[in-house]
Amino acid sequence: MQRIYFQTPPSNTENVAKCYNTLDNGTPTPIGSVKTGDDGIGGPSGGIRTCVKDLLKLYSVFLASATDQFANGRTSTEGSPLKQVNHLMLAKIPMNQPTLRETSYGFGWALVQLPGTMGDIGCNPPLMQHGMPVLGKGGPSRLVIYHQGSLPGALAAVNLIPDTETAIVVLTNSLFLNDIPDWVGQLVLEELLEVPERNVYVKAAEASVAEAAKWYPATVGELQRARINDTSPRSLEDYAGTYWDEIHVFKIEVILEEGTLYWAFPGLESEKFQLDHYEHDVFTWIQTRNGLARRGRCVDQGAPFRQADFKVNDKGQIEKLMWVHDIGVSAVEYSKTINAAL
């Protein structure tokens, strides 16, 4: 492997893809490159920069090692640096149950016995109102192992066919209105397997784009319907300060500038967003989809993610900040430590 980096490549590196997000009308907007792993969090989960050529080398050895280790009951393969590959590919968590065939998640890899649906760890399933298309209809049952990745400015999909040691790798330099690498990877997979009854992935792409376009009006509508009207905030200075999570790893700066309240993750100017009063001590930071895309943000989180809920102590002073930082998780409590009013 000749082109692989665990941090942003040096500035003199040739042939490095630029990163883009996608606007509502489908046009790209340039954003900064992915910083995951640059002396911060996320390196092991998404910090590798590489190319299709090198990944095909990696997955060739990965599949050969898996075949050998499953067949011989070993945890290593001569000439391969990859250990315990068979454990990586074992089912650990059922997915999409109940199903007649295998659909599960291993250590980073999803497993599906075709015919079946794929893309379950990517961005497309929430965008498909009638469910993901069944891949492999009319053909023999085949095991496929796949993984997907998504960050602003980068989408990826890898599909592996263990019994033929075949790998399909799709890398892109944009966060699209849908998960294009997923659709392309499935299309190529059906071609390789010579599936008799094939899906029309252009229609799947069109349907998922149409659903993505509903995000902003749907989220604004949800906020408006749940809002308690005719409430007022306290003095904006009361909210300003530095808020830390319980283990003192992540902070949010709440800043008052010229009569407007902002919050910044984790105090970075590049991650500063205006807070607008919503109800009582709750503020929102929603922007149009295009505005967020231009700033390099993922745009798929619902109303809870877009709210900053301040809490008072028994003296009536703002002391806590509650924020639902991701889909499907509980709100994290941040404690106020420093007054940052300007």
mmCIF file of C-alpha atoms in Angstrom:
data_model
loop_
_atom_site.group_PDB
_atom_site.id
_atom_site.type_symbol
_atom_site.label_atom_id
_atom_site.label_comp_id
_atom_site.label_asym_id
_atom_site.label_seq_id
_atom_site.Cartn_x
_atom_site.Cartn_y
_atom_site.Cartn_z
ATOM 1 C CA MET A 1 0.000 0.000 0.000
ATOM 2 C CA GLN A 2 1.607 3.205 -1.212
ATOM 3 C CA ARG A 3 -0.923 5.986 -0.539
ATOM 4 C CA ILE A 4 -2.276 5.736 2.986
ATOM 5 C CA TYR A 5 -2.292 8.416 5.676
ATOM 6 C CA PHE A 6 -3.621 8.454 9.224
ATOM 7 C CA GLN A 7 -3.771 12.250 9.292
ATOM 8 C CA THR A 8 -4.292 14.956 6.678
ATOM 9 C CA PRO A 9 -1.659 14.338 3.954
ATOM 10 C CA PRO A 10 1.225 16.816 3.669
ATOM 11 C CA SER A 11 0.400 19.867 1.549
ATOM 12 C CA ASN A 12 2.808 18.771 -1.196
ATOM 13 C CA THR A 13 1.017 15.433 -1.714
ATOM 14 C CA GLU A 14 -0.159 15.106 -5.312
ATOM 15 C CA ASN A 15 -3.555 13.986 -6.578
ATOM 16 C CA VAL A 16 -5.563 14.526 -3.385
ATOM 17 C CA ALA A 17 -9.324 14.831 -3.799
ATOM 18 C CA LYS A 18 -11.043 18.012 -2.633
ATOM 19 C CA CYS A 19 -14.128 17.750 -0.436
ATOM 20 C CA TYR A 20 -17.651 18.941 -1.175
ATOM 21 C CA ASN A 21 -21.132 18.988 0.290
ATOM 22 C CA THR A 22 -24.243 19.056 -1.883
ATOM 23 C CA LEU A 23 -26.848 21.827 -2.008
ATOM 24 C CA ASP A 24 -30.601 21.365 -2.406
ATOM 25 C CA ASN A 25 -30.396 21.746 -6.186
ATOM 26 C CA GLY A 26 -27.748 19.034 -6.467
ATOM 27 C CA THR A 27 -24.785 21.331 -7.087
ATOM 28 C CA PRO A 28 -21.575 20.831 -5.084
ATOM 29 C CA THR A 29 -20.233 23.376 -2.625
ATOM 30 C CA PRO A 30 -16.566 23.148 -1.552
ATOM 31 C CA ILE A 31 -15.810 22.553 2.131
ATOM 32 C CA GLY A 32 -12.681 21.899 4.137
ATOM 33 C CA SER A 33 -11.107 18.468 4.108
ATOM 34 C CA VAL A 34 -11.992 15.860 6.714
ATOM 35 C CA LYS A 35 -9.995 16.466 9.899
ATOM 36 C CA THR A 36 -10.857 13.198 11.666
ATOM 37 C CA GLY A 37 -7.785 11.817 13.413
ATOM 38 C CA ASP A 38 -5.756 15.025 13.165
ATOM 39 C CA ASP A 39 -4.533 14.982 16.778
ATOM 40 C CA GLY A 40 -8.126 14.625 17.924
ATOM 41 C CA ILE A 41 -10.943 12.120 18.139
ATOM 42 C CA GLY A 42 -12.162 9.705 15.479
ATOM 43 C CA GLY A 43 -8.885 8.389 14.098
ATOM 44 C CA PRO A 44 -9.600 4.658 14.517
ATOM 45 C CA SER A 45 -13.175 4.944 13.224
ATOM 46 C CA GLY A 46 -12.664 7.204 10.226
ATOM 47 C CA GLY A 47 -9.236 8.791 10.086
ATOM 48 C CA ILE A 48 -7.578 6.844 7.268
ATOM 49 C CA ARG A 49 -6.984 8.617 3.946
ATOM 50 C CA THR A 50 -6.248 6.256 1.074
ATOM 51 C CA CYS A 51 -7.312 5.253 -2.447
ATOM 52 C CA VAL A 52 -9.214 2.482 -4.228
ATOM 53 C CA LYS A 53 -6.015 0.813 -5.453
ATOM 54 C CA ASP A 54 -4.636 0.412 -1.934
ATOM 55 C CA LEU A 55 -7.980 -0.681 -0.500
ATOM 56 C CA LEU A 56 -8.291 -3.429 -3.104
ATOM 57 C CA LYS A 57 -4.899 -4.713 -1.962
ATOM 58 C CA LEU A 58 -6.061 -4.616 1.661
ATOM 59 C CA TYR A 59 -9.350 -6.402 1.038
ATOM 60 C CA SER A 60 -7.686 -9.018 -1.146
ATOM 61 C CA VAL A 61 -5.515 -10.006 1.819
ATOM 62 C CA PHE A 62 -8.467 -9.615 4.186
ATOM 63 C CA LEU A 63 -10.609 -12.072 2.216
ATOM 64 C CA ALA A 64 -7.768 -14.547 1.713
ATOM 65 C CA SER A 65 -6.997 -14.420 5.440
ATOM 66 C CA ALA A 66 -10.652 -14.978 6.300
ATOM 67 C CA THR A 67 -10.891 -17.977 3.989
ATOM 68 C CA ASP A 68 -7.768 -19.528 5.501
ATOM 69 C CA GLN A 69 -8.670 -18.843 9.124
ATOM 70 C CA PHE A 70 -12.230 -20.131 8.804
ATOM 71 C CA ALA A 71 -11.070 -23.262 6.968
ATOM 72 C CA ASN A 72 -8.237 -24.137 9.326
ATOM 73 C CA GLY A 73 -9.448 -22.777 12.657
ATOM 74 C CA ARG A 74 -6.439 -20.512 13.033
ATOM 75 C CA THR A 75 -6.228 -16.917 14.225
ATOM 76 C CA SER A 76 -3.472 -15.928 11.802
ATOM 77 C CA THR A 77 -2.424 -16.592 8.219
ATOM 78 C CA GLU A 78 1.127 -16.989 6.965
ATOM 79 C CA GLY A 79 2.244 -13.873 5.104
ATOM 80 C CA SER A 80 -0.725 -11.801 6.325
ATOM 81 C CA PRO A 81 -0.540 -9.114 9.025
ATOM 82 C CA LEU A 82 -4.274 -9.484 9.722
ATOM 83 C CA LYS A 83 -5.157 -11.507 12.814
ATOM 84 C CA GLN A 84 -8.469 -13.030 13.920
ATOM 85 C CA VAL A 85 -10.212 -11.965 10.723
ATOM 86 C CA ASN A 86 -12.784 -14.702 11.239
ATOM 87 C CA HIS A 87 -13.902 -12.981 14.449
ATOM 88 C CA LEU A 88 -14.374 -9.676 12.619
ATOM 89 C CA MET A 89 -16.782 -11.378 10.237
ATOM 90 C CA LEU A 90 -18.867 -13.255 12.790
ATOM 91 C CA ALA A 91 -22.442 -12.112 13.447
ATOM 92 C CA LYS A 92 -22.769 -10.264 16.771
ATOM 93 C CA ILE A 93 -25.993 -8.235 16.561
ATOM 94 C CA PRO A 94 -29.143 -9.202 14.594
ATOM 95 C CA MET A 95 -30.439 -6.552 12.187
ATOM 96 C CA ASN A 96 -33.795 -6.086 10.438
ATOM 97 C CA GLN A 97 -35.404 -8.904 12.375
ATOM 98 C CA PRO A 98 -37.398 -11.003 11.776
ATOM 99 C CA THR A 99 -35.771 -12.194 8.553
ATOM 100 C CA LEU A 100 -35.585 -15.603 6.914
ATOM 101 C CA ARG A 101 -31.941 -15.157 5.917
ATOM 102 C CA GLU A 102 -28.822 -13.860 7.657
ATOM 103 C CA THR A 103 -28.876 -10.126 8.410
ATOM 104 C CA SER A 104 -26.532 -9.106 11.192
ATOM 105 C CA TYR A 105 -23.669 -6.909 12.319
ATOM 106 C CA GLY A 106 -20.198 -8.099 13.269
ATOM 107 C CA PHE A 107 -17.161 -6.114 14.364
ATOM 108 C CA GLY A 108 -17.549 -3.236 11.909
ATOM 109 C CA TRP A 109 -18.981 -5.393 9.135
ATOM 110 C CA ALA A 110 -22.613 -6.018 8.223
ATOM 111 C CA LEU A 111 -23.522 -9.475 6.932
ATOM 112 C CA VAL A 112 -26.445 -10.247 4.622
ATOM 113 C CA GLN A 113 -27.488 -13.471 2.927
ATOM 114 C CA LEU A 114 -28.886 -12.565 -0.489
ATOM 115 C CA PRO A 115 -31.590 -12.085 -1.564
ATOM 116 C CA GLY A 116 -31.872 -9.358 1.041
ATOM 117 C CA THR A 117 -31.554 -5.653 1.695
ATOM 118 C CA MET A 118 -28.226 -3.866 2.083
ATOM 119 C CA GLY A 119 -27.086 -0.389 3.057
ATOM 120 C CA ASP A 120 -28.363 -0.678 6.614
ATOM 121 C CA ILE A 121 -25.390 1.120 8.190
ATOM 122 C CA GLY A 122 -25.446 3.964 5.661
ATOM 123 C CA CYS A 123 -27.527 7.050 4.948
ATOM 124 C CA ASN A 124 -30.129 5.637 2.555
ATOM 125 C CA PRO A 125 -32.548 3.623 4.765
ATOM 126 C CA PRO A 126 -34.122 6.702 6.445
ATOM 127 C CA LEU A 127 -34.637 8.185 2.964
ATOM 128 C CA MET A 128 -36.538 5.207 1.546
ATOM 129 C CA GLN A 129 -40.181 5.470 2.609
ATOM 130 C CA HIS A 130 -41.025 1.989 1.339
ATOM 131 C CA GLY A 131 -37.851 0.304 2.538
ATOM 132 C CA MET A 132 -34.564 -0.569 0.887
ATOM 133 C CA PRO A 133 -34.704 -2.583 -2.345
ATOM 134 C CA VAL A 134 -34.157 -6.340 -2.096
ATOM 135 C CA LEU A 135 -30.894 -7.207 -3.825
ATOM 136 C CA GLY A 136 -30.285 -10.545 -5.540
ATOM 137 C CA LYS A 137 -33.863 -11.442 -6.457
ATOM 138 C CA GLY A 138 -34.133 -14.601 -8.546
ATOM 139 C CA GLY A 139 -30.541 -15.651 -7.906
ATOM 140 C CA PRO A 140 -28.901 -18.195 -5.596
ATOM 141 C CA SER A 141 -28.294 -17.340 -1.966
ATOM 142 C CA ARG A 142 -24.928 -15.609 -1.448
ATOM 143 C CA LEU A 143 -23.270 -14.148 1.614
ATOM 144 C CA VAL A 144 -22.160 -10.525 1.256
ATOM 145 C CA ILE A 145 -20.200 -8.589 3.867
ATOM 146 C CA TYR A 146 -20.241 -4.816 3.656
ATOM 147 C CA HIS A 147 -19.267 -1.617 5.411
ATOM 148 C CA GLN A 148 -20.150 2.031 4.831
ATOM 149 C CA GLY A 149 -18.687 5.319 5.969
ATOM 150 C CA SER A 150 -19.929 8.905 5.932
ATOM 151 C CA LEU A 151 -18.424 12.241 6.867
ATOM 152 C CA PRO A 152 -18.919 15.719 5.399
ATOM 153 C CA GLY A 153 -16.955 15.598 2.161
ATOM 154 C CA ALA A 154 -16.598 11.812 2.086
ATOM 155 C CA LEU A 155 -18.827 8.793 1.496
ATOM 156 C CA ALA A 156 -17.629 5.218 1.051
ATOM 157 C CA ALA A 157 -18.978 1.709 0.550
ATOM 158 C CA VAL A 158 -17.214 -1.667 0.518
ATOM 159 C CA ASN A 159 -18.968 -4.884 -0.528
ATOM 160 C CA LEU A 160 -17.147 -8.216 -0.114
ATOM 161 C CA ILE A 161 -18.151 -11.602 -1.555
ATOM 162 C CA PRO A 162 -16.272 -14.175 0.560
ATOM 163 C CA ASP A 163 -16.844 -17.291 -1.555
ATOM 164 C CA THR A 164 -15.215 -15.702 -4.628
ATOM 165 C CA GLU A 165 -12.892 -13.361 -2.660
ATOM 166 C CA THR A 166 -14.294 -10.408 -4.609
ATOM 167 C CA ALA A 167 -14.223 -6.813 -3.350
ATOM 168 C CA ILE A 168 -16.158 -3.776 -4.574
ATOM 169 C CA VAL A 169 -14.863 -0.423 -3.299
ATOM 170 C CA VAL A 170 -16.642 2.890 -3.968
ATOM 171 C CA LEU A 171 -15.112 6.134 -2.665
ATOM 172 C CA THR A 172 -16.449 9.658 -3.211
ATOM 173 C CA ASN A 173 -15.354 13.138 -2.183
ATOM 174 C CA SER A 174 -18.836 14.542 -1.478
ATOM 175 C CA LEU A 175 -21.638 14.200 1.031
ATOM 176 C CA PHE A 176 -24.566 13.920 -1.361
ATOM 177 C CA LEU A 177 -28.323 14.267 -0.959
ATOM 178 C CA ASN A 178 -28.296 10.478 -0.584
ATOM 179 C CA ASP A 179 -25.755 7.685 -0.172
ATOM 180 C CA ILE A 180 -24.508 7.384 -3.759
ATOM 181 C CA PRO A 181 -21.665 4.913 -2.986
ATOM 182 C CA ASP A 182 -24.279 2.566 -1.525
ATOM 183 C CA TRP A 183 -26.412 2.655 -4.695
ATOM 184 C CA VAL A 184 -23.382 2.328 -6.987
ATOM 185 C CA GLY A 185 -21.944 -0.520 -4.922
ATOM 186 C CA GLN A 186 -25.240 -2.415 -5.019
ATOM 187 C CA LEU A 187 -25.584 -1.873 -8.769
ATOM 188 C CA VAL A 188 -22.078 -3.233 -9.416
ATOM 189 C CA LEU A 189 -22.737 -6.145 -7.055
ATOM 190 C CA GLU A 190 -25.859 -7.175 -8.979
ATOM 191 C CA GLU A 191 -23.856 -6.990 -12.212
ATOM 192 C CA LEU A 192 -21.038 -9.160 -10.826
ATOM 193 C CA LEU A 193 -23.499 -11.726 -9.486
ATOM 194 C CA GLU A 194 -25.487 -11.664 -12.746
ATOM 195 C CA VAL A 195 -28.719 -11.241 -10.799
ATOM 196 C CA PRO A 196 -31.762 -12.154 -12.950
ATOM 197 C CA GLU A 197 -34.182 -9.620 -11.417
ATOM 198 C CA ARG A 198 -32.323 -6.347 -11.014
ATOM 199 C CA ASN A 199 -33.254 -3.178 -9.198
ATOM 200 C CA VAL A 200 -33.566 0.169 -10.954
ATOM 201 C CA TYR A 201 -31.140 2.203 -8.902
ATOM 202 C CA VAL A 202 -31.859 5.443 -10.737
ATOM 203 C CA LYS A 203 -35.365 5.307 -9.265
ATOM 204 C CA ALA A 204 -33.966 4.506 -5.825
ATOM 205 C CA ALA A 205 -31.620 7.487 -6.096
ATOM 206 C CA GLU A 206 -34.440 9.804 -7.178
ATOM 207 C CA ALA A 207 -36.696 8.640 -4.338
ATOM 208 C CA SER A 208 -34.000 9.127 -1.696
ATOM 209 C CA VAL A 209 -33.086 12.602 -2.992
ATOM 210 C CA ALA A 210 -36.742 13.655 -2.875
ATOM 211 C CA GLU A 211 -36.974 12.504 0.736
ATOM 212 C CA ALA A 212 -33.750 14.319 1.696
ATOM 213 C CA ALA A 213 -35.226 17.564 0.348
ATOM 214 C CA LYS A 214 -37.975 17.350 2.988
ATOM 215 C CA TRP A 215 -35.554 17.643 5.920
ATOM 216 C CA TYR A 216 -35.654 21.406 6.534
ATOM 217 C CA PRO A 217 -39.420 22.002 6.235
ATOM 218 C CA ALA A 218 -40.121 18.816 8.208
ATOM 219 C CA THR A 219 -37.777 19.788 11.056
ATOM 220 C CA VAL A 220 -39.056 23.373 11.199
ATOM 221 C CA GLY A 221 -42.621 22.079 11.197
ATOM 222 C CA GLU A 222 -41.873 19.677 14.048
ATOM 223 C CA LEU A 223 -40.374 22.483 16.112
ATOM 224 C CA GLN A 224 -43.301 24.809 15.444
ATOM 225 C CA ARG A 225 -45.919 22.223 16.384
ATOM 226 C CA ALA A 226 -44.244 21.423 19.704
ATOM 227 C CA ARG A 227 -43.438 25.014 20.668
ATOM 228 C CA ILE A 228 -44.998 26.701 23.696
ATOM 229 C CA ASN A 229 -45.844 30.176 22.438
ATOM 230 C CA ASP A 230 -45.653 33.527 24.224
ATOM 231 C CA THR A 231 -42.715 32.726 26.502
ATOM 232 C CA SER A 232 -39.657 34.908 27.003
ATOM 233 C CA PRO A 233 -36.021 34.171 27.819
ATOM 234 C CA ARG A 234 -34.248 35.632 30.819
ATOM 235 C CA SER A 235 -31.388 38.079 30.280
ATOM 236 C CA LEU A 236 -29.146 36.598 27.577
ATOM 237 C CA GLU A 237 -26.111 37.216 29.784
ATOM 238 C CA ASP A 238 -27.438 34.553 32.144
ATOM 239 C CA TYR A 239 -26.929 31.842 29.535
ATOM 240 C CA ALA A 240 -23.385 32.815 28.527
ATOM 241 C CA GLY A 241 -20.569 30.650 29.830
ATOM 242 C CA THR A 242 -18.506 27.530 29.306
ATOM 243 C CA TYR A 243 -20.315 24.214 29.680
ATOM 244 C CA TRP A 244 -18.425 20.928 30.146
ATOM 245 C CA ASP A 245 -19.670 17.365 29.946
ATOM 246 C CA GLU A 246 -19.423 15.164 33.027
ATOM 247 C CA ILE A 247 -16.015 13.681 32.198
ATOM 248 C CA HIS A 248 -14.585 17.056 31.127
ATOM 249 C CA VAL A 249 -13.766 15.976 27.581
ATOM 250 C CA PHE A 250 -16.104 18.103 25.465
ATOM 251 C CA LYS A 251 -17.141 21.695 26.055
ATOM 252 C CA ILE A 252 -19.627 24.122 24.544
ATOM 253 C CA GLU A 253 -18.989 27.858 24.724
ATOM 254 C CA VAL A 254 -22.142 29.987 24.918
ATOM 255 C CA ILE A 255 -21.252 33.535 23.923
ATOM 256 C CA LEU A 256 -23.163 36.824 23.902
ATOM 257 C CA GLU A 257 -22.034 39.161 21.126
ATOM 258 C CA GLU A 258 -23.773 42.460 20.371
ATOM 259 C CA GLY A 259 -27.072 41.283 21.776
ATOM 260 C CA THR A 260 -27.070 37.902 20.005
ATOM 261 C CA LEU A 261 -26.450 34.545 21.635
ATOM 262 C CA TYR A 262 -24.218 31.911 19.999
ATOM 263 C CA TRP A 263 -22.807 28.550 20.947
ATOM 264 C CA ALA A 264 -19.549 27.086 19.680
ATOM 265 C CA PHE A 265 -18.365 23.451 19.657
ATOM 266 C CA PRO A 266 -15.889 23.054 21.419
ATOM 267 C CA GLY A 267 -15.254 26.772 21.536
ATOM 268 C CA LEU A 268 -14.132 26.904 17.887
ATOM 269 C CA GLU A 269 -14.991 29.954 15.787
ATOM 270 C CA SER A 270 -15.560 27.659 12.805
ATOM 271 C CA GLU A 271 -18.226 25.782 14.795
ATOM 272 C CA LYS A 272 -20.123 28.788 16.152
ATOM 273 C CA PHE A 273 -23.878 28.951 15.498
ATOM 274 C CA GLN A 274 -26.524 31.500 16.408
ATOM 275 C CA LEU A 275 -29.029 30.549 19.102
ATOM 276 C CA ASP A 276 -32.614 31.765 18.637
ATOM 277 C CA HIS A 277 -35.118 31.729 21.473
ATOM 278 C CA TYR A 278 -37.610 28.884 21.195
ATOM 279 C CA GLU A 279 -39.487 28.649 24.507
ATOM 280 C CA HIS A 280 -38.691 29.379 28.160
ATOM 281 C CA ASP A 281 -34.959 28.511 28.540
ATOM 282 C CA VAL A 282 -34.745 26.552 25.284
ATOM 283 C CA PHE A 283 -33.056 27.879 22.138
ATOM 284 C CA THR A 284 -32.726 26.493 18.621
ATOM 285 C CA TRP A 285 -29.829 26.625 16.179
ATOM 286 C CA ILE A 286 -31.482 25.377 13.005
ATOM 287 C CA GLN A 287 -30.442 26.831 9.653
ATOM 288 C CA THR A 288 -31.470 26.086 6.093
ATOM 289 C CA ARG A 289 -30.061 22.915 4.629
ATOM 290 C CA ASN A 290 -27.923 24.902 2.173
ATOM 291 C CA GLY A 291 -26.526 27.050 4.981
ATOM 292 C CA LEU A 292 -25.479 24.005 6.980
ATOM 293 C CA ALA A 293 -24.105 22.192 3.922
ATOM 294 C CA ARG A 294 -21.886 25.160 3.049
ATOM 295 C CA ARG A 295 -20.450 24.989 6.556
ATOM 296 C CA GLY A 296 -19.542 21.332 6.159
ATOM 297 C CA ARG A 297 -22.248 19.949 8.407
ATOM 298 C CA CYS A 298 -24.167 16.700 8.055
ATOM 299 C CA VAL A 299 -27.829 17.506 7.510
ATOM 300 C CA ASP A 300 -30.062 14.703 8.740
ATOM 301 C CA GLN A 301 -30.680 15.242 12.445
ATOM 302 C CA GLY A 302 -34.168 15.971 13.730
ATOM 303 C CA ALA A 303 -35.653 18.585 16.052
ATOM 304 C CA PRO A 304 -34.081 17.386 19.370
ATOM 305 C CA PHE A 305 -30.581 17.823 17.914
ATOM 306 C CA ARG A 306 -31.402 21.435 17.020
ATOM 307 C CA GLN A 307 -32.330 22.501 20.558
ATOM 308 C CA ALA A 308 -30.222 23.836 23.423
ATOM 309 C CA ASP A 309 -32.086 23.329 26.695
ATOM 310 C CA PHE A 310 -30.728 25.375 29.608
ATOM 311 C CA LYS A 311 -31.555 24.320 33.186
ATOM 312 C CA VAL A 312 -31.629 26.322 36.420
ATOM 313 C CA ASN A 313 -30.514 25.401 39.938
ATOM 314 C CA ASP A 314 -32.582 25.827 43.108
ATOM 315 C CA LYS A 315 -31.578 29.505 43.185
ATOM 316 C CA GLY A 316 -33.029 30.110 39.737
ATOM 317 C CA GLN A 317 -29.599 30.491 38.105
ATOM 318 C CA ILE A 318 -28.649 28.869 34.792
ATOM 319 C CA GLU A 319 -26.431 25.947 35.753
ATOM 320 C CA LYS A 320 -26.805 23.195 33.154
ATOM 321 C CA LEU A 321 -27.172 22.737 29.416
ATOM 322 C CA MET A 322 -28.866 19.670 27.941
ATOM 323 C CA TRP A 323 -28.207 18.677 24.330
ATOM 324 C CA VAL A 324 -29.131 15.607 22.266
ATOM 325 C CA HIS A 325 -25.930 15.395 20.242
ATOM 326 C CA ASP A 326 -26.892 12.544 17.893
ATOM 327 C CA ILE A 327 -29.810 10.551 16.557
ATOM 328 C CA GLY A 328 -31.189 7.949 18.954
ATOM 329 C CA VAL A 329 -29.252 8.990 22.067
ATOM 330 C CA SER A 330 -30.289 10.643 25.318
ATOM 331 C CA ALA A 331 -29.477 14.255 26.083
ATOM 332 C CA VAL A 332 -26.021 14.882 27.530
ATOM 333 C CA GLU A 333 -25.736 17.172 30.546
ATOM 334 C CA TYR A 334 -23.156 19.969 30.409
ATOM 335 C CA SER A 335 -22.307 21.957 33.545
ATOM 336 C CA LYS A 336 -21.615 25.679 33.463
ATOM 337 C CA THR A 337 -18.197 26.619 34.802
ATOM 338 C CA ILE A 338 -17.081 30.001 33.428
ATOM 339 C CA ASN A 339 -18.954 33.163 32.519
ATOM 340 C CA ALA A 340 -18.102 34.002 28.902
ATOM 341 C CA ALA A 341 -20.372 37.022 28.373
ATOM 342 C CA LEU A 342 -18.809 39.786 26.317
#
